[in-house]
XYZ file of C-alpha atoms in Angstrom:
266
model
C 7.511 -21.678 -4.819
C 6.586 -24.066 -2.154
C 8.168 -26.876 -3.984
C 11.396 -24.789 -4.196
C 11.317 -23.788 -0.553
C 11.285 -27.407 0.573
C 13.568 -28.973 -2.264
C 16.177 -26.331 -1.741
C 15.994 -25.914 2.106
C 15.316 -22.212 1.521
C 15.794 -19.763 4.335
C 15.149 -16.278 2.717
C 12.219 -15.182 0.342
C 11.303 -11.728 -1.136
C 8.102 -11.269 -2.688
C 5.412 -8.943 -3.343
C 1.997 -8.674 -1.695
C 0.318 -10.769 -4.430
C 2.594 -13.655 -3.822
C 1.941 -13.397 -0.222
C -1.810 -13.243 -0.694
C -1.817 -16.276 -2.834
C 0.453 -18.288 -0.256
C -2.078 -17.407 2.516
C -4.604 -19.027 0.906
C -2.547 -22.274 -0.147
C -3.240 -25.556 1.989
C 0.662 -25.866 2.263
C 1.248 -22.472 3.556
C 2.830 -23.973 6.704
C 5.668 -25.009 4.555
C 7.134 -21.440 4.712
C 7.934 -22.167 8.506
C 11.383 -23.145 7.269
C 12.081 -19.497 6.180
C 14.319 -17.459 8.249
C 13.184 -14.245 6.827
C 10.462 -13.016 4.446
C 10.549 -9.375 2.925
C 7.731 -7.825 1.166
C 8.234 -4.959 -1.242
C 6.903 -2.906 -4.194
C 3.575 -2.223 -2.748
C 2.289 -1.887 0.717
C 1.254 -5.649 2.663
C -2.252 -5.286 4.165
C -2.004 -5.360 7.991
C -4.615 -8.269 8.065
C -2.501 -10.259 5.449
C 0.531 -9.994 7.694
C -1.316 -11.476 10.609
C -2.822 -14.445 8.565
C 0.996 -15.207 7.450
C 1.951 -15.064 11.124
C -0.909 -17.463 12.246
C -0.789 -19.849 9.406
C 2.902 -20.080 8.979
C 4.488 -18.562 11.774
C 6.297 -15.832 9.382
C 6.537 -12.206 10.536
C 6.806 -10.401 7.046
C 9.406 -7.570 7.019
C 8.222 -4.601 5.427
C 10.796 -1.991 4.125
C 10.396 1.300 1.921
C 12.706 2.584 -0.954
C 12.897 3.432 -4.591
C 15.048 3.316 -7.390
C 16.368 7.059 -6.750
C 16.686 6.519 -3.053
C 17.756 2.857 -2.432
C 16.187 1.784 0.952
C 15.118 4.508 3.112
C 12.825 3.084 5.912
C 12.742 -0.494 7.341
C 10.692 -2.509 10.291
C 13.481 -3.890 12.442
C 15.331 -7.165 11.506
C 15.166 -8.272 15.199
C 12.448 -7.183 17.488
C 8.655 -6.143 16.804
C 7.295 -5.339 13.358
C 4.366 -3.399 13.035
C 1.672 -4.575 10.599
C 0.599 -2.224 7.942
C 3.671 0.243 8.525
C 6.963 0.047 6.588
C 8.889 1.031 9.675
C 10.880 3.837 10.612
C 13.830 5.970 8.532
C 17.094 4.260 8.465
C 19.990 6.294 10.200
C 20.906 9.140 7.955
C 17.767 9.586 6.549
C 15.602 12.328 6.932
C 11.737 11.899 6.254
C 8.759 14.329 6.558
C 4.999 14.746 4.909
C 4.452 17.426 2.861
C 1.330 18.955 1.122
C -1.112 16.668 3.049
C -4.036 17.420 5.625
C -4.348 16.403 9.367
C -6.963 13.595 9.716
C -7.993 11.870 12.923
C -5.050 9.069 12.808
C -2.336 11.623 12.639
C -0.587 13.943 9.929
C -0.517 12.579 6.199
C 0.883 13.986 3.045
C 3.259 13.398 0.268
C 6.240 11.691 1.422
C 9.455 13.891 1.083
C 12.888 12.253 1.966
C 16.718 13.248 1.977
C 19.813 11.722 2.620
C 23.281 10.543 1.304
C 21.635 7.614 -0.329
C 19.188 10.140 -2.565
C 20.378 10.550 -6.053
C 21.637 13.889 -7.540
C 19.692 14.028 -10.751
C 18.155 12.306 -13.670
C 20.545 11.884 -16.678
C 20.459 14.619 -19.139
C 16.841 15.602 -17.820
C 16.932 19.019 -15.822
C 13.436 19.617 -16.073
C 12.354 16.518 -14.402
C 15.080 16.774 -11.933
C 13.861 20.239 -10.977
C 10.262 18.966 -10.474
C 11.241 15.930 -8.305
C 12.769 18.384 -5.647
C 11.521 20.959 -3.377
C 13.605 23.628 -1.357
C 13.832 23.152 2.232
C 12.204 26.019 4.081
C 14.982 26.310 6.513
C 17.539 26.430 4.136
C 18.769 22.889 4.398
C 19.223 20.230 1.446
C 16.452 19.855 -0.863
C 13.724 17.239 -0.480
C 12.862 14.388 -2.801
C 9.445 14.083 -3.731
C 8.721 10.260 -3.708
C 5.083 10.628 -5.193
C 3.646 8.428 -2.300
C 1.471 9.609 0.402
C 2.223 8.339 3.834
C 0.947 8.854 7.431
C 3.480 8.550 10.522
C 1.928 7.384 13.969
C 2.702 8.697 17.434
C 5.810 6.406 17.601
C 7.387 7.467 14.152
C 6.276 4.484 12.323
C 5.521 5.241 8.606
C 2.688 3.864 6.620
C 2.069 4.171 2.912
C -1.404 5.101 2.182
C -1.401 5.558 -1.402
C 0.334 7.567 -4.645
C -0.475 11.284 -5.157
C -1.817 10.524 -8.443
C -4.407 7.900 -7.142
C -5.673 10.231 -4.499
C -9.461 10.888 -4.953
C -11.140 14.073 -4.210
C -14.844 13.527 -3.429
C -16.958 16.415 -2.554
C -14.033 18.309 -1.649
C -12.531 15.421 0.812
C -9.487 13.642 0.189
C -10.075 9.772 0.056
C -6.835 7.532 0.034
C -7.449 4.395 -1.775
C -5.397 2.204 0.117
C -7.110 2.986 3.228
C -10.460 1.814 1.774
C -8.859 -1.152 0.170
C -7.867 -2.348 3.558
C -11.208 -1.827 5.002
C -13.083 -3.528 2.434
C -10.654 -6.420 2.383
C -11.923 -7.697 5.799
C -15.134 -8.556 4.112
C -15.317 -12.299 4.006
C -16.654 -12.475 0.689
C -13.801 -10.217 -0.722
C -10.994 -12.062 -1.816
C -9.319 -8.822 -3.455
C -10.179 -5.255 -4.019
C -9.001 -2.082 -5.585
C -10.652 1.314 -5.082
C -10.377 4.053 -7.705
C -12.212 7.477 -8.562
C -14.311 8.022 -11.355
C -16.060 11.292 -12.712
C -18.867 12.518 -11.177
C -21.178 15.468 -11.828
C -22.210 15.648 -8.320
C -18.855 14.757 -6.224
C -16.376 15.757 -8.928
C -15.003 12.114 -8.384
C -16.936 9.072 -6.578
C -15.296 6.269 -4.863
C -15.964 2.878 -6.684
C -14.659 -0.556 -5.610
C -13.481 -3.410 -8.041
C -13.919 -6.721 -6.021
C -12.638 -10.051 -6.818
C -15.127 -12.408 -4.936
C -13.889 -14.969 -2.580
C -13.929 -18.708 -3.150
C -17.393 -20.212 -2.665
C -18.836 -16.487 -2.229
C -20.808 -13.985 -4.746
C -19.660 -10.569 -5.055
C -21.501 -8.323 -2.322
C -23.797 -5.860 -3.760
C -23.168 -2.141 -3.045
C -25.608 -1.665 -0.251
C -24.150 -4.700 1.593
C -20.574 -3.585 0.984
C -21.603 0.064 1.856
C -23.426 -1.046 5.207
C -20.068 -2.915 6.073
C -17.746 0.026 5.272
C -19.883 2.527 7.318
C -18.773 0.812 10.578
C -15.289 1.712 9.690
C -15.016 4.701 7.339
C -16.060 8.449 7.142
C -19.297 8.655 5.141
C -17.292 10.212 1.999
C -14.850 7.426 1.836
C -17.631 4.437 1.344
C -17.909 3.522 -2.252
C -20.806 4.401 -4.311
C -20.430 1.655 -6.645
C -19.167 -2.142 -6.730
C -18.165 -3.726 -9.702
C -17.545 -7.607 -9.648
C -14.446 -8.734 -11.456
C -12.411 -11.985 -12.119
C -9.048 -10.307 -11.514
C -7.401 -7.002 -10.745
C -5.245 -5.475 -13.457
C -1.560 -5.739 -12.281
C 1.858 -4.637 -13.984
C 4.708 -7.024 -14.176
C 5.780 -6.267 -10.416
C 2.328 -7.272 -9.112
C 1.182 -3.802 -8.556
C -2.509 -3.155 -9.183
C -2.796 -0.503 -11.873
C -5.441 1.554 -10.509
C -5.592 3.574 -13.940
C -6.697 0.659 -15.759
C -9.528 -0.146 -13.762
C -12.994 0.292 -15.864
C -16.529 0.246 -15.668
C -18.116 -2.868 -17.515
C -19.879 -1.955 -21.000
């Protein structure tokens, strides 16, 4: 990809977080300085990775949020400050609210519900799926589409994606958003990549487990070391109870980590 940027004098690049992660660790990452615009999509881009790319290549990656059923919904500004860890603010004409969540210290969180002229009307010949995808507006307005994504909104109205509803871990009755734990653990110098998921536990219902790809030149941190590190940044119930060292994380064709494919070693 870096060869292509140089040979073709590319000015635009659209990629997924996996690509940006690999570019940030490459000795030729400064070659991205010729790009006028870099866009990341398909999955949230970690705030620290956004900062590393800015430092190493002078690139302020543009994060946005949309899906097949809605096209583009939310975006950081093309011009001006882009907020790391956030997908931005709703586009004109788009309404966004959070439903079915809880109030945590950093602000309201819940499933992202959207409506607007860009939202699709129905799934083809699937009335049951369509009915499940929309919720009635309590004030009698247009129905809201359920994205299946979990989000949080800060005091300035910027939206962050914190996970998927089906990925939510409930441990000891508390909600744990895997993305939040991922972001903290990824700050450890010995961690190249990490993904957190919940596994059944007779005591907790589900327990938080971290699958870790060690950074080059490091051994995988053991559970005590990683727990000690995480406790400075996370509530106790969010701290992983197990750590599994792996060579790579399972991903789909778009580069998204498939948490449901994470398994304990035999």
